Tab-separated table of C-alpha atoms in Angstrom:
chain	number	residue	atom	x	y	z
X	1	MET	CA	3.877	-1.025	35.692
X	2	VAL	CA	4.249	1.530	33.306
X	3	ARG	CA	4.061	-0.790	30.159
X	4	VAL	CA	0.960	-2.453	31.270
X	5	HIS	CA	-0.389	0.714	32.109
X	6	GLU	CA	0.185	1.851	28.420
X	7	LEU	CA	-0.681	-1.582	27.007
X	8	LEU	CA	-4.444	-1.112	28.693
X	9	ARG	CA	-4.394	2.278	27.749
X	10	SER	CA	-3.794	1.450	23.528
X	11	VAL	CA	-6.390	-1.082	24.028
X	12	TRP	CA	-8.918	1.469	25.594
X	13	ASP	CA	-8.269	3.933	22.871
X	14	GLU	CA	-8.432	1.424	19.761
X	15	PRO	CA	-10.596	3.062	17.167
X	16	ARG	CA	-13.216	1.225	15.603
X	17	PRO	CA	-12.375	-0.298	12.286
X	18	ALA	CA	-13.595	1.858	8.945
X	19	ASN	CA	-16.455	0.839	6.631
X	20	ALA	CA	-18.627	-1.240	8.751
X	21	PRO	CA	-20.925	-2.970	6.299
X	22	PRO	CA	-24.817	-2.403	7.076
X	23	PRO	CA	-27.321	-4.900	7.054
X	24	ALA	CA	-27.219	-6.553	3.889
X	25	TRP	CA	-29.880	-9.084	2.570
X	26	ARG	CA	-27.674	-12.137	3.742
X	27	ASP	CA	-28.197	-11.023	7.233
X	28	TRP	CA	-32.213	-10.666	6.742
X	29	ALA	CA	-31.925	-14.228	5.211
X	30	PHE	CA	-29.898	-15.620	7.770
X	31	VAL	CA	-32.162	-14.243	10.599
X	32	GLY	CA	-35.246	-15.260	8.887
X	33	VAL	CA	-33.955	-19.012	8.680
X	34	LEU	CA	-32.871	-18.745	12.133
X	35	ALA	CA	-36.493	-17.446	13.071
X	36	VAL	CA	-37.878	-20.677	11.648
X	37	VAL	CA	-35.854	-22.725	13.303
X	38	ALA	CA	-36.342	-21.465	16.385
X	39	VAL	CA	-40.012	-21.887	16.175
X	40	LEU	CA	-39.813	-25.340	14.917
X	41	GLU	CA	-37.715	-26.398	17.838
X	42	GLY	CA	-39.890	-24.763	20.123
X	43	VAL	CA	-42.889	-26.651	18.905
X	44	LEU	CA	-41.040	-29.872	18.412
X	45	ARG	CA	-38.895	-30.336	21.537
X	46	THR	CA	-40.736	-31.876	24.547
X	47	ASP	CA	-38.551	-31.439	27.345
X	48	LEU	CA	-38.424	-27.553	27.808
X	49	ARG	CA	-39.709	-26.216	30.674
X	50	SER	CA	-40.666	-22.936	29.240
X	51	PRO	CA	-40.886	-23.346	25.260
X	52	VAL	CA	-43.335	-20.192	24.871
X	53	VAL	CA	-40.456	-17.908	26.575
X	54	SER	CA	-37.859	-19.673	25.275
X	55	THR	CA	-39.159	-19.366	21.861
X	56	VAL	CA	-40.003	-15.716	22.125
X	57	VAL	CA	-36.915	-14.857	23.451
X	58	ALA	CA	-35.001	-16.665	20.872
X	59	VAL	CA	-36.882	-14.833	18.242
X	60	GLY	CA	-36.734	-11.428	19.690
X	61	LEU	CA	-32.719	-11.244	20.052
X	62	LEU	CA	-32.465	-12.560	16.511
X	63	PRO	CA	-32.584	-8.595	15.348
X	64	THR	CA	-29.495	-8.053	16.947
X	65	LEU	CA	-27.722	-9.930	14.440
X	66	LEU	CA	-28.730	-7.266	12.002
X	67	TRP	CA	-26.825	-4.612	13.735
X	68	ARG	CA	-23.999	-6.444	15.303
X	69	ARG	CA	-21.447	-5.136	13.006
X	70	THR	CA	-22.553	-1.086	13.317
X	71	ARG	CA	-23.745	-1.248	16.891
X	72	PRO	CA	-21.834	-3.803	18.323
X	73	LEU	CA	-21.815	-2.841	22.134
X	74	PRO	CA	-25.814	-1.986	21.948
X	75	THR	CA	-26.496	-5.459	20.650
X	76	ILE	CA	-24.503	-6.912	23.417
X	77	ALA	CA	-26.164	-5.173	26.012
X	78	VAL	CA	-29.733	-5.935	24.851
X	79	ALA	CA	-28.855	-9.652	24.180
X	80	PHE	CA	-27.191	-10.499	27.316
X	81	GLY	CA	-29.210	-8.110	29.561
X	82	VAL	CA	-32.363	-9.927	28.131
X	83	CYS	CA	-30.628	-13.358	29.025
X	84	ALA	CA	-30.011	-12.312	32.418
X	85	VAL	CA	-33.588	-11.017	33.178
X	86	VAL	CA	-34.914	-14.062	31.738
X	87	PRO	CA	-33.816	-16.633	34.770
X	88	VAL	CA	-35.537	-13.998	37.234
X	89	LEU	CA	-38.763	-14.275	35.578
X	90	THR	CA	-38.630	-18.087	34.687
X	91	GLY	CA	-36.456	-19.796	36.999
X	92	SER	CA	-34.380	-21.173	33.833
X	93	GLU	CA	-31.893	-20.121	31.313
X	94	PRO	CA	-33.377	-19.868	27.507
X	95	GLU	CA	-33.329	-23.270	26.254
X	96	LEU	CA	-33.299	-23.405	22.690
X	97	ASN	CA	-30.205	-24.636	21.021
X	98	VAL	CA	-30.707	-22.228	18.097
X	99	MET	CA	-29.486	-19.033	21.391
X	100	ALA	CA	-26.024	-20.620	19.967
X	101	PHE	CA	-26.374	-17.837	17.387
X	102	MET	CA	-25.254	-15.100	20.679
X	103	LEU	CA	-21.855	-16.526	19.925
X	104	ILE	CA	-21.575	-14.308	16.762
X	105	LEU	CA	-22.129	-11.186	18.788
X	106	PRO	CA	-18.884	-11.128	20.972
X	107	PHE	CA	-16.953	-12.062	17.755
X	108	SER	CA	-18.508	-9.102	16.209
X	109	LEU	CA	-17.775	-6.963	19.346
X	110	TYR	CA	-14.091	-7.462	18.766
X	111	ARG	CA	-14.423	-7.646	15.104
X	112	TRP	CA	-15.912	-4.183	14.730
X	113	GLY	CA	-16.206	-2.756	18.088
X	114	SER	CA	-13.632	0.143	19.417
X	115	GLY	CA	-11.452	-0.784	22.276
X	116	ARG	CA	-13.492	0.703	24.924
X	117	GLU	CA	-16.732	-0.953	23.426
X	118	ALA	CA	-14.784	-4.314	23.740
X	119	VAL	CA	-13.791	-3.641	27.231
X	120	LEU	CA	-17.486	-2.754	27.942
X	121	GLY	CA	-19.053	-5.734	26.586
X	122	SER	CA	-16.451	-8.220	28.069
X	123	VAL	CA	-17.531	-6.627	31.540
X	124	ILE	CA	-21.401	-7.012	30.486
X	125	MET	CA	-20.766	-10.979	29.250
X	126	LEU	CA	-19.144	-11.473	32.239
X	127	ALA	CA	-21.427	-9.789	34.808
X	128	LYS	CA	-24.187	-11.869	32.962
X	129	LEU	CA	-22.265	-15.136	33.939
X	130	GLY	CA	-21.344	-14.150	37.278
X	131	PHE	CA	-25.232	-13.197	37.723
X	132	SER	CA	-26.252	-16.721	36.216
X	133	LEU	CA	-23.811	-18.284	38.838
X	134	ALA	CA	-25.281	-16.616	41.813
X	135	LEU	CA	-28.935	-17.316	40.597
X	136	GLY	CA	-27.869	-21.154	40.170
X	137	THR	CA	-29.352	-21.160	37.001
X	138	VAL	CA	-25.770	-22.198	35.847
X	139	THR	CA	-23.372	-24.821	36.868
X	140	LEU	CA	-19.749	-23.840	37.827
X	141	THR	CA	-18.742	-26.406	34.922
X	142	GLY	CA	-21.500	-24.812	32.706
X	143	GLY	CA	-19.960	-21.294	33.477
X	144	LEU	CA	-16.552	-22.094	32.643
X	145	GLY	CA	-17.813	-23.768	29.389
X	146	GLY	CA	-19.641	-20.607	28.594
X	147	VAL	CA	-16.571	-18.318	29.276
X	148	PHE	CA	-14.402	-20.481	27.077
X	149	LEU	CA	-16.928	-20.303	24.368
X	150	ILE	CA	-17.241	-16.743	24.959
X	151	SER	CA	-13.739	-16.056	24.922
X	152	THR	CA	-13.286	-18.219	21.496
X	153	ALA	CA	-15.518	-15.904	19.784
X	154	CYS	CA	-13.635	-13.042	21.055
X	155	ALA	CA	-10.150	-14.358	19.654
X	156	LEU	CA	-11.317	-15.011	16.630
X	157	GLY	CA	-12.750	-11.575	16.162
X	158	ALA	CA	-9.809	-10.107	17.137
X	159	ALA	CA	-7.629	-12.449	15.073
X	160	LEU	CA	-9.516	-11.418	11.828
X	161	ARG	CA	-9.559	-7.810	12.615
X	162	TYR	CA	-5.755	-7.696	12.929
X	163	ARG	CA	-5.417	-9.967	9.967
X	164	VAL	CA	-7.539	-7.568	7.791
X	165	ARG	CA	-5.426	-4.420	9.494
X	166	ALA	CA	-2.215	-6.150	8.513
X	167	ARG	CA	-3.455	-6.709	5.018
X	168	MET	CA	-4.370	-3.271	4.605
X	169	ARG	CA	-1.204	-1.884	5.722
X	170	GLU	CA	0.354	-4.367	3.393
X	171	LEU	CA	-1.841	-2.897	0.406
X	172	ASP	CA	-0.888	0.514	1.559
X	173	GLN	CA	2.794	-0.191	1.224
X	174	ALA	CA	2.455	-1.776	-2.041
X	175	LYS	CA	0.380	1.422	-3.097
X	176	LEU	CA	3.179	3.684	-1.703
X	177	LEU	CA	5.821	1.509	-3.907
X	178	GLU	CA	3.857	1.727	-6.862
X	179	ARG	CA	3.330	5.571	-6.533
X	180	GLU	CA	7.198	5.882	-5.999
X	181	ARG	CA	7.783	3.586	-9.147
X	182	LEU	CA	5.415	5.546	-11.063
X	183	ALA	CA	7.259	8.811	-9.755
X	184	ARG	CA	10.767	7.300	-10.998
X	185	ASP	CA	9.224	6.363	-14.475
X	186	LEU	CA	7.625	9.652	-15.234
X	187	HIS	CA	10.828	11.824	-14.109
X	188	ASP	CA	13.098	9.275	-15.855
X	189	THR	CA	11.220	9.093	-19.274
X	190	VAL	CA	8.965	12.173	-19.823
X	191	ALA	CA	11.025	14.516	-17.651
X	192	HIS	CA	13.928	13.596	-19.617
X	193	HIS	CA	12.267	14.720	-22.971
X	194	VAL	CA	10.539	18.069	-21.500
X	195	SER	CA	14.159	18.758	-20.227
X	196	ALA	CA	15.685	18.085	-23.599
X	197	MET	CA	12.798	20.657	-25.048
X	198	ALA	CA	13.275	23.657	-22.501
X	199	ILE	CA	17.130	23.199	-23.194
X	200	ARG	CA	16.804	23.267	-26.782
X	201	ALA	CA	14.267	26.182	-26.801
X	202	GLN	CA	16.625	28.340	-24.391
X	203	ALA	CA	19.083	27.639	-27.042
X	204	GLY	CA	17.191	28.698	-30.290
X	205	LEU	CA	16.337	31.765	-28.559
X	206	ALA	CA	19.818	32.801	-27.947
X	207	THR	CA	21.259	32.379	-30.925
X	208	SER	CA	17.835	33.320	-33.264
X	209	ASP	CA	19.217	36.651	-33.768
X	210	ALA	CA	22.872	35.525	-35.067
X	211	GLU	CA	21.373	32.244	-36.766
X	212	PRO	CA	17.917	32.875	-37.946
X	213	GLY	CA	17.490	29.175	-38.717
X	214	ALA	CA	18.623	28.052	-35.085
X	215	ALA	CA	14.948	28.672	-34.407
X	216	VAL	CA	13.960	25.913	-36.912
X	217	ASP	CA	16.467	23.538	-35.937
X	218	ALA	CA	15.137	23.900	-32.266
X	219	LEU	CA	11.741	23.391	-33.270
X	220	ARG	CA	12.647	20.142	-34.896
X	221	VAL	CA	14.189	18.962	-31.843
X	222	ILE	CA	11.466	19.830	-29.693
X	223	GLU	CA	9.073	18.464	-32.312
X	224	SER	CA	11.258	14.964	-31.851
X	225	GLU	CA	11.329	15.231	-28.054
X	226	ALA	CA	7.888	15.835	-27.993
X	227	SER	CA	6.616	12.812	-29.889
X	228	ARG	CA	9.026	10.786	-27.891
X	229	ALA	CA	7.427	11.884	-24.779
X	230	LEU	CA	3.947	11.524	-26.150
X	231	ALA	CA	4.648	8.043	-27.116
X	232	GLU	CA	5.878	7.082	-23.718
X	233	MET	CA	2.947	8.812	-21.895
X	234	ARG	CA	0.581	6.658	-23.812
X	235	THR	CA	2.629	3.402	-22.872
X	236	MET	CA	2.266	4.314	-19.322
X	237	VAL	CA	-1.475	5.124	-19.572
X	238	ARG	CA	-2.097	2.313	-21.798
X	239	VAL	CA	-0.471	-0.317	-19.118
X	240	LEU	CA	-2.425	1.577	-16.118
X	241	ARG	CA	-5.785	1.399	-17.957
X	242	GLN	CA	-5.425	-2.276	-19.225
X	243	ASN	CA	-4.178	-3.604	-15.899
X	244	GLU	CA	-1.493	-5.403	-17.868
X	245	ALA	CA	1.257	-7.318	-16.121
X	246	ALA	CA	4.029	-4.906	-17.941
X	247	ASP	CA	6.496	-2.331	-17.111
X	248	LEU	CA	5.080	1.098	-16.939
X	249	SER	CA	7.856	2.176	-19.402
X	250	PRO	CA	9.511	1.021	-22.228
X	251	ASN	CA	12.308	-1.430	-21.265
X	252	PRO	CA	15.902	-0.118	-22.910
X	253	ARG	CA	19.202	-2.082	-22.290
X	254	VAL	CA	22.638	-0.963	-21.461
X	255	ALA	CA	23.412	-1.202	-25.487
X	256	ASP	CA	20.969	1.430	-25.987
X	257	LEU	CA	23.192	3.944	-24.254
X	258	GLU	CA	24.436	4.901	-27.477
X	259	ARG	CA	21.170	6.826	-28.082
X	260	LEU	CA	22.696	9.198	-25.588
X	261	ALA	CA	25.616	9.606	-27.488
X	262	GLY	CA	23.802	10.420	-30.662
X	263	ARG	CA	21.665	13.396	-29.444
X	264	ALA	CA	24.530	15.917	-29.772
X	265	GLN	CA	21.849	18.464	-31.004
X	266	PHE	CA	21.768	20.639	-27.969
X	267	GLY	CA	24.315	20.528	-24.991
X	268	PRO	CA	27.554	19.148	-24.506
X	269	PRO	CA	28.593	16.038	-26.780
X	270	VAL	CA	28.199	12.544	-24.827
X	271	ASP	CA	31.053	9.861	-25.209
X	272	VAL	CA	29.349	6.438	-24.115
X	273	GLU	CA	31.975	3.442	-23.551
X	274	ILE	CA	30.799	0.061	-22.583
X	275	VAL	CA	33.145	-2.443	-21.418
X	276	GLY	CA	32.675	-6.166	-20.569
X	277	ASP	CA	29.368	-8.510	-21.682
X	278	VAL	CA	26.261	-6.309	-21.099
X	279	GLU	CA	24.090	-8.810	-23.153
X	280	ASP	CA	23.065	-11.378	-20.701
X	281	LEU	CA	21.841	-8.930	-18.022
X	282	PRO	CA	18.540	-9.472	-16.262
X	283	PRO	CA	16.264	-6.868	-18.019
X	284	SER	CA	15.752	-5.041	-14.761
X	285	VAL	CA	19.489	-4.205	-14.302
X	286	GLY	CA	19.595	-3.420	-17.863
X	287	THR	CA	16.967	-0.921	-17.792
X	288	ALA	CA	18.150	0.466	-14.506
X	289	ILE	CA	21.549	1.514	-15.941
X	290	TYR	CA	20.195	2.761	-18.939
X	291	ARG	CA	17.532	5.046	-16.459
X	292	LEU	CA	20.375	6.135	-14.105
X	293	ALA	CA	22.859	7.157	-17.178
X	294	GLN	CA	19.940	9.024	-18.862
X	295	GLU	CA	18.766	11.005	-15.742
X	296	SER	CA	22.524	11.742	-15.227
X	297	VAL	CA	23.086	12.774	-18.818
X	298	THR	CA	20.042	15.174	-18.667
X	299	ASN	CA	21.205	16.862	-15.248
X	300	ALA	CA	24.516	17.519	-16.535
X	301	ARG	CA	22.795	19.236	-19.595
X	302	ARG	CA	20.501	21.164	-17.520
X	303	HIS	CA	23.269	22.252	-14.790
X	304	ALA	CA	26.445	21.777	-15.634
X	305	ARG	CA	27.457	25.448	-17.181
X	306	HIS	CA	30.182	25.475	-19.627
X	307	ALA	CA	30.716	21.933	-19.766
X	308	THR	CA	32.467	20.832	-23.016
X	309	ARG	CA	31.927	16.759	-22.758
X	310	ILE	CA	29.840	14.121	-20.922
X	311	GLU	CA	31.271	10.890	-20.373
X	312	VAL	CA	29.489	7.608	-19.770
X	313	ARG	CA	31.316	4.799	-18.691
X	314	VAL	CA	29.883	1.173	-18.064
X	315	VAL	CA	32.160	-1.499	-16.811
X	316	ALA	CA	30.580	-5.218	-16.561
X	317	ASP	CA	32.528	-7.795	-14.704
X	318	ASP	CA	31.156	-11.426	-13.489
X	319	ARG	CA	29.389	-9.937	-10.187
X	320	ALA	CA	28.561	-6.492	-10.675
X	321	VAL	CA	27.839	-3.857	-13.426
X	322	HIS	CA	29.477	-0.261	-12.608
X	323	LEU	CA	28.408	3.068	-14.202
X	324	ARG	CA	29.995	6.175	-14.187
X	325	VAL	CA	28.966	9.723	-15.451
X	326	SER	CA	31.082	12.677	-15.542
X	327	ASP	CA	31.276	16.148	-16.721
X	328	ASP	CA	34.032	19.079	-16.972
X	329	GLY	CA	31.481	22.109	-16.172
X	330	GLU	CA	30.702	24.200	-13.230
X	331	PRO	CA	28.659	22.546	-10.952
X	332	PHE	CA	24.950	23.875	-10.302
X	333	THR	CA	24.976	24.838	-6.633
X	334	ARG	CA	21.729	23.607	-5.164
X	335	PRO	CA	20.355	25.355	-2.153
X	336	ALA	CA	21.277	24.103	1.386
X	337	GLY	CA	18.491	21.338	2.407
X	338	ALA	CA	17.177	20.827	-1.227
X	339	GLN	CA	17.222	17.646	-2.872
X	340	GLY	CA	15.850	17.057	-6.724
X	341	HIS	CA	13.507	14.249	-7.236
X	342	GLY	CA	15.846	13.033	-9.721
X	343	LEU	CA	18.742	12.146	-7.516
X	344	ILE	CA	16.030	10.491	-4.942
X	345	GLY	CA	14.614	8.461	-7.822
X	346	MET	CA	18.253	7.435	-8.751
X	347	ILE	CA	18.963	6.308	-5.161
X	348	GLU	CA	15.859	4.318	-4.942
X	349	ARG	CA	16.266	2.610	-8.343
X	350	ALA	CA	19.360	1.460	-7.244
X	351	GLY	CA	18.554	0.629	-3.798
X	352	LEU	CA	15.708	-1.556	-5.102
X	353	LEU	CA	18.038	-3.935	-6.876
X	354	GLY	CA	20.653	-4.086	-3.912
X	355	GLY	CA	23.080	-1.583	-5.496
X	356	THR	CA	24.034	1.730	-4.565
X	357	CYS	CA	24.258	5.284	-6.324
X	358	GLU	CA	26.171	8.502	-5.162
X	359	ALA	CA	26.626	11.873	-6.971
X	360	GLY	CA	28.689	14.542	-5.806
X	361	PRO	CA	31.128	17.208	-7.377
X	362	ASN	CA	34.812	16.416	-8.656
X	363	PRO	CA	37.677	17.686	-6.970
X	364	ASP	CA	39.073	20.022	-9.570
X	365	ARG	CA	35.650	20.479	-11.868
X	366	GLY	CA	32.516	19.024	-12.696
X	367	TRP	CA	30.231	16.218	-11.274
X	368	THR	CA	30.389	12.697	-11.226
X	369	VAL	CA	27.312	9.932	-10.719
X	370	THR	CA	28.467	6.477	-9.685
X	371	ALA	CA	26.174	3.419	-9.353
X	372	THR	CA	26.925	-0.210	-8.934
X	373	LEU	CA	24.219	-2.868	-9.350
X	374	PRO	CA	24.664	-6.342	-9.090
X	375	ARG	CA	24.282	-8.335	-12.105
X	376	THR	CA	21.994	-11.192	-10.213
X	377	ALA	CA	19.510	-8.394	-9.230
X	378	GLY	CA	16.023	-9.445	-10.439
């Protein structure tokens, strides 16, 4: 009983879909065509008991189609209210076949109306059918047929409504995933170079008094890292603007890890060791391994105080690729409850490929990042 009450309550509280389209030229053209058809049917048919009334009612109710999306409940009330009054005045229902256009109204009610509008509109439509049955202008068979047609129109409207909603949820999820991907790519590429520039600038300032040439060396490193960061930013912007079906950033491979070892101009030296066959790895796996190692090395250079070495080891076997990055410095103590965006991005990047990524302090000294990715990840 509680569940039924909650279900009814959720239906009643259902909001209207956003951005209901106003009347367009197609709606006006459709109404115009139906008006011509209604007049021709009223003139040419000889079996109508009240041709003038039927024609006037049909043409008079056609404008409700223009506001069926923005005002679904008032159009239902007007259309079915008029059709309920006509039998009282003429003794018969409107007889034109063109009146089938009224099935569009319950469809629009369930497609564009709120939950309470749908409930109230359904009550109005059922009340009209019951009133016609009581007057005897509609037979029981005709009433059941009307219920079937109206229910079918309502079901189609509800089905389209929730199909569009499901589609919008899929689009929102895709946008969220793309935002997360952009965040990872920005952090793993541009932030890496910015961190390098900041570290080298600090080192240059600290040693500038004792070594006047240190500032010049720092500027060279900063200029080099800034050029790389600018190039990668341009790559991302070009892909986004041109809507290219390509990765948002360059695609380094595992073999490119040697670049990290070669950048010993600042921070502790980096030793890179690659064991196993890494040439036939899928591009997504190779890029992920490189980015995970790059972020780990960047974090070690930034946070591992008094570190003398950073070791990067990649071991590839028939089933997976294993990455281990460790240093021997004093680990940076992050405030309780805080978690860097880099670690979050690393865990997400590994998880998207069906792998794992963990990071934590060593038992004695230093910090270690381990990651495992399956070779078959796409």
